[in-house]
Amino acid sequence: FYQKGYKATTISEIAESAGFHVQTFYRYFSSKEDVVAEIWHQNYENFRSRFDSRGKTAAIDAWRQYVKDSAKSIVENSKPWGFEDSSSIPVLTAECQRYQDQYRALLADGIAQDMNVNVANDIRPILIACTLFDGNSMAARKWIGKSVVKKVYIDSLLRVVDETKRILNSLK
């Protein structure tokens, strides 16, 4: 996807890049969308592992570090995620959406712990988690199809976290 973009990449090219035959690809995936879902899964598991081992670091600060580290790895390419423009973004499958929900839920649980509230009885942690996750997703999508200036890209994503934190602090 990074080299040719999502639309232009064929399943044969994905299999060849991974070093196996197309038939082997179909043993594990039924489509390119399944590959995207697996990428979501692996990224979520990476986040969960890091988040669960954050110790006393506040959930929002752990999210900020994850966003920063993820953005750094993405900007090694000139087009984030290999999407030429917004029309080339694959439709997210239900499985991808489930991983997005898991990000939000895990982040909300951490925020609830930091606030010393029960996420089941207090809507604020999930609202904050949605603001962070979806705000970062929207900020990242603005870069699709554009040449990425590393510092500007990373700063645009971190600004979402920093502004959310600033607003929360102003409400105290």
mmCIF file of C-alpha atoms in Angstrom:
data_model
loop_
_atom_site.group_PDB
_atom_site.id
_atom_site.type_symbol
_atom_site.label_atom_id
_atom_site.label_comp_id
_atom_site.label_asym_id
_atom_site.label_seq_id
_atom_site.Cartn_x
_atom_site.Cartn_y
_atom_site.Cartn_z
ATOM 1 C CA PHE A 1 0.000 0.000 0.000
ATOM 2 C CA TYR A 2 2.856 2.364 0.833
ATOM 3 C CA GLN A 3 4.419 2.060 -2.625
ATOM 4 C CA LYS A 4 1.429 1.956 -4.978
ATOM 5 C CA GLY A 5 -1.492 3.007 -2.831
ATOM 6 C CA TYR A 6 -4.433 0.984 -1.607
ATOM 7 C CA LYS A 7 -6.454 0.982 -4.840
ATOM 8 C CA ALA A 8 -3.576 0.137 -7.177
ATOM 9 C CA THR A 9 -2.092 -2.655 -5.057
ATOM 10 C CA THR A 10 -3.213 -6.118 -6.096
ATOM 11 C CA ILE A 11 -3.561 -9.182 -3.923
ATOM 12 C CA SER A 12 -0.805 -10.810 -6.006
ATOM 13 C CA GLU A 13 1.514 -7.929 -5.108
ATOM 14 C CA ILE A 14 0.622 -8.189 -1.427
ATOM 15 C CA ALA A 15 1.374 -11.916 -1.455
ATOM 16 C CA GLU A 16 4.637 -11.423 -3.364
ATOM 17 C CA SER A 17 5.740 -8.649 -0.996
ATOM 18 C CA ALA A 18 5.086 -10.958 1.963
ATOM 19 C CA GLY A 19 7.031 -13.748 0.279
ATOM 20 C CA PHE A 20 4.252 -16.214 -0.347
ATOM 21 C CA HIS A 21 1.894 -17.410 -3.077
ATOM 22 C CA VAL A 22 -1.550 -15.922 -3.717
ATOM 23 C CA GLN A 23 -3.180 -19.173 -2.599
ATOM 24 C CA THR A 24 -1.463 -18.780 0.756
ATOM 25 C CA PHE A 25 -2.819 -15.240 0.980
ATOM 26 C CA TYR A 26 -6.351 -16.597 0.552
ATOM 27 C CA ARG A 27 -5.812 -19.084 3.391
ATOM 28 C CA TYR A 28 -5.553 -16.145 5.785
ATOM 29 C CA PHE A 29 -7.424 -13.308 4.075
ATOM 30 C CA SER A 30 -10.374 -13.095 1.734
ATOM 31 C CA SER A 31 -9.671 -9.561 0.504
ATOM 32 C CA LYS A 32 -7.509 -6.451 0.814
ATOM 33 C CA GLU A 33 -10.055 -5.210 3.360
ATOM 34 C CA ASP A 34 -9.119 -8.154 5.590
ATOM 35 C CA VAL A 35 -5.491 -7.033 5.411
ATOM 36 C CA VAL A 36 -6.557 -3.552 6.527
ATOM 37 C CA ALA A 37 -8.501 -5.125 9.406
ATOM 38 C CA GLU A 38 -5.391 -7.082 10.419
ATOM 39 C CA ILE A 39 -3.367 -3.862 10.386
ATOM 40 C CA TRP A 40 -5.996 -2.289 12.686
ATOM 41 C CA HIS A 41 -5.784 -5.360 14.922
ATOM 42 C CA GLN A 42 -1.988 -5.279 15.164
ATOM 43 C CA ASN A 43 -1.953 -1.532 15.822
ATOM 44 C CA TYR A 44 -4.605 -1.889 18.514
ATOM 45 C CA GLU A 45 -2.691 -4.711 20.208
ATOM 46 C CA ASN A 46 0.444 -2.561 20.161
ATOM 47 C CA PHE A 47 -1.500 0.307 21.733
ATOM 48 C CA ARG A 48 -3.118 -1.964 24.337
ATOM 49 C CA SER A 49 0.223 -3.426 25.346
ATOM 50 C CA ARG A 50 1.803 -0.006 25.710
ATOM 51 C CA PHE A 51 -1.247 1.451 27.422
ATOM 52 C CA ASP A 52 -1.535 -1.405 29.912
ATOM 53 C CA SER A 53 2.123 -0.955 30.896
ATOM 54 C CA ARG A 54 1.927 2.836 31.311
ATOM 55 C CA GLY A 55 2.242 2.647 35.095
ATOM 56 C CA LYS A 56 1.296 5.949 36.709
ATOM 57 C CA THR A 57 1.337 7.867 33.423
ATOM 58 C CA ALA A 58 -2.019 9.563 32.836
ATOM 59 C CA ALA A 59 -4.122 8.005 30.082
ATOM 60 C CA ILE A 60 -4.114 11.195 27.999
ATOM 61 C CA ASP A 61 -0.330 11.452 28.259
ATOM 62 C CA ALA A 62 0.049 7.790 27.262
ATOM 63 C CA TRP A 63 -2.238 8.436 24.268
ATOM 64 C CA ARG A 64 -0.152 11.477 23.308
ATOM 65 C CA GLN A 65 3.042 9.409 23.316
ATOM 66 C CA TYR A 66 1.396 6.661 21.264
ATOM 67 C CA VAL A 67 0.161 9.209 18.709
ATOM 68 C CA LYS A 68 3.608 10.792 18.523
ATOM 69 C CA ASP A 69 5.404 7.466 18.074
ATOM 70 C CA SER A 70 2.864 6.226 15.509
ATOM 71 C CA ALA A 71 3.056 9.473 13.534
ATOM 72 C CA LYS A 72 6.847 9.268 13.443
ATOM 73 C CA SER A 73 6.695 5.791 11.932
ATOM 74 C CA ILE A 74 4.076 6.847 9.371
ATOM 75 C CA VAL A 75 5.954 9.883 8.067
ATOM 76 C CA GLU A 76 8.770 7.761 6.757
ATOM 77 C CA ASN A 77 6.598 7.689 3.618
ATOM 78 C CA SER A 78 5.464 10.765 1.733
ATOM 79 C CA LYS A 79 1.853 9.588 1.599
ATOM 80 C CA PRO A 80 0.449 8.348 4.908
ATOM 81 C CA TRP A 81 -0.964 4.841 4.591
ATOM 82 C CA GLY A 82 -0.530 4.792 0.804
ATOM 83 C CA PHE A 83 -3.830 6.527 0.084
ATOM 84 C CA GLU A 84 -3.627 8.799 -2.944
ATOM 85 C CA ASP A 85 -6.646 10.843 -1.943
ATOM 86 C CA SER A 86 -9.705 10.568 0.271
ATOM 87 C CA SER A 87 -11.594 8.608 -2.397
ATOM 88 C CA SER A 88 -9.023 5.808 -2.141
ATOM 89 C CA ILE A 89 -9.625 5.098 1.546
ATOM 90 C CA PRO A 90 -11.095 1.616 1.906
ATOM 91 C CA VAL A 91 -14.517 1.284 3.420
ATOM 92 C CA LEU A 92 -13.952 0.118 6.969
ATOM 93 C CA THR A 93 -15.328 -3.287 7.681
ATOM 94 C CA ALA A 94 -17.253 -4.032 10.853
ATOM 95 C CA GLU A 95 -14.079 -5.643 12.176
ATOM 96 C CA CYS A 96 -12.083 -2.416 11.676
ATOM 97 C CA GLN A 97 -14.841 -0.446 13.371
ATOM 98 C CA ARG A 98 -14.743 -2.891 16.288
ATOM 99 C CA TYR A 99 -11.013 -2.171 16.739
ATOM 100 C CA GLN A 100 -11.727 1.551 16.685
ATOM 101 C CA ASP A 101 -14.309 1.016 19.419
ATOM 102 C CA GLN A 102 -11.756 -0.966 21.415
ATOM 103 C CA TYR A 103 -9.281 1.926 21.212
ATOM 104 C CA ARG A 104 -11.953 4.309 22.497
ATOM 105 C CA ALA A 105 -13.068 1.941 25.279
ATOM 106 C CA LEU A 106 -9.543 1.267 26.535
ATOM 107 C CA LEU A 107 -8.722 4.957 26.481
ATOM 108 C CA ALA A 108 -12.006 5.746 28.275
ATOM 109 C CA ASP A 109 -11.227 3.164 30.971
ATOM 110 C CA GLY A 110 -7.839 4.761 31.576
ATOM 111 C CA ILE A 111 -9.323 8.250 31.683
ATOM 112 C CA ALA A 112 -11.986 7.050 34.126
ATOM 113 C CA GLN A 113 -9.251 5.648 36.382
ATOM 114 C CA ASP A 114 -7.415 8.974 36.216
ATOM 115 C CA MET A 115 -10.629 10.830 37.067
ATOM 116 C CA ASN A 116 -11.490 8.293 39.782
ATOM 117 C CA VAL A 117 -14.933 7.681 38.264
ATOM 118 C CA ASN A 118 -16.812 4.627 37.040
ATOM 119 C CA VAL A 119 -17.001 4.643 33.246
ATOM 120 C CA ALA A 120 -20.322 2.785 33.451
ATOM 121 C CA ASN A 121 -21.887 5.658 35.434
ATOM 122 C CA ASP A 122 -20.060 8.684 34.050
ATOM 123 C CA ILE A 123 -20.127 9.610 30.364
ATOM 124 C CA ARG A 124 -17.195 12.050 30.525
ATOM 125 C CA PRO A 125 -14.373 9.508 30.010
ATOM 126 C CA ILE A 126 -15.895 8.115 26.808
ATOM 127 C CA LEU A 127 -16.589 11.636 25.519
ATOM 128 C CA ILE A 128 -12.945 12.556 26.125
ATOM 129 C CA ALA A 129 -11.739 9.299 24.557
ATOM 130 C CA CYS A 130 -13.883 9.902 21.459
ATOM 131 C CA THR A 131 -12.597 13.462 21.206
ATOM 132 C CA LEU A 132 -9.015 12.195 21.299
ATOM 133 C CA PHE A 133 -9.369 9.179 19.007
ATOM 134 C CA ASP A 134 -11.690 10.732 16.455
ATOM 135 C CA GLY A 135 -9.970 14.106 16.595
ATOM 136 C CA ASN A 136 -6.655 12.440 15.801
ATOM 137 C CA SER A 137 -8.281 10.392 13.030
ATOM 138 C CA MET A 138 -9.698 13.527 11.428
ATOM 139 C CA ALA A 139 -6.394 15.388 11.746
ATOM 140 C CA ALA A 140 -4.550 12.470 10.121
ATOM 141 C CA ARG A 141 -7.036 12.166 7.239
ATOM 142 C CA LYS A 142 -6.357 15.787 6.266
ATOM 143 C CA TRP A 143 -2.901 14.646 5.151
ATOM 144 C CA ILE A 144 -4.026 11.876 2.818
ATOM 145 C CA GLY A 145 -2.650 12.410 -0.664
ATOM 146 C CA LYS A 146 -0.351 15.226 0.428
ATOM 147 C CA SER A 147 3.380 15.362 0.850
ATOM 148 C CA VAL A 148 4.050 15.114 4.531
ATOM 149 C CA VAL A 149 6.338 17.474 6.373
ATOM 150 C CA LYS A 150 7.298 15.346 9.359
ATOM 151 C CA LYS A 151 7.261 18.007 12.077
ATOM 152 C CA VAL A 152 4.103 19.714 10.816
ATOM 153 C CA TYR A 153 2.269 16.388 10.505
ATOM 154 C CA ILE A 154 3.230 15.229 13.990
ATOM 155 C CA ASP A 155 2.458 18.640 15.491
ATOM 156 C CA SER A 156 -1.012 18.633 13.870
ATOM 157 C CA LEU A 157 -1.816 15.330 15.586
ATOM 158 C CA LEU A 158 -0.345 16.305 18.940
ATOM 159 C CA ARG A 159 -2.294 19.559 18.854
ATOM 160 C CA VAL A 160 -5.533 17.551 19.109
ATOM 161 C CA VAL A 161 -4.306 15.927 22.325
ATOM 162 C CA ASP A 162 -2.848 19.127 23.741
ATOM 163 C CA GLU A 163 -5.966 21.200 23.001
ATOM 164 C CA THR A 164 -8.228 18.523 24.474
ATOM 165 C CA LYS A 165 -6.093 18.479 27.611
ATOM 166 C CA ARG A 166 -6.102 22.297 27.769
ATOM 167 C CA ILE A 167 -9.902 22.417 27.507
ATOM 168 C CA LEU A 168 -10.248 19.773 30.229
ATOM 169 C CA ASN A 169 -7.894 21.671 32.518
ATOM 170 C CA SER A 170 -9.847 24.902 31.949
ATOM 171 C CA LEU A 171 -13.020 23.164 33.171
ATOM 172 C CA LYS A 172 -11.514 22.270 36.557
#
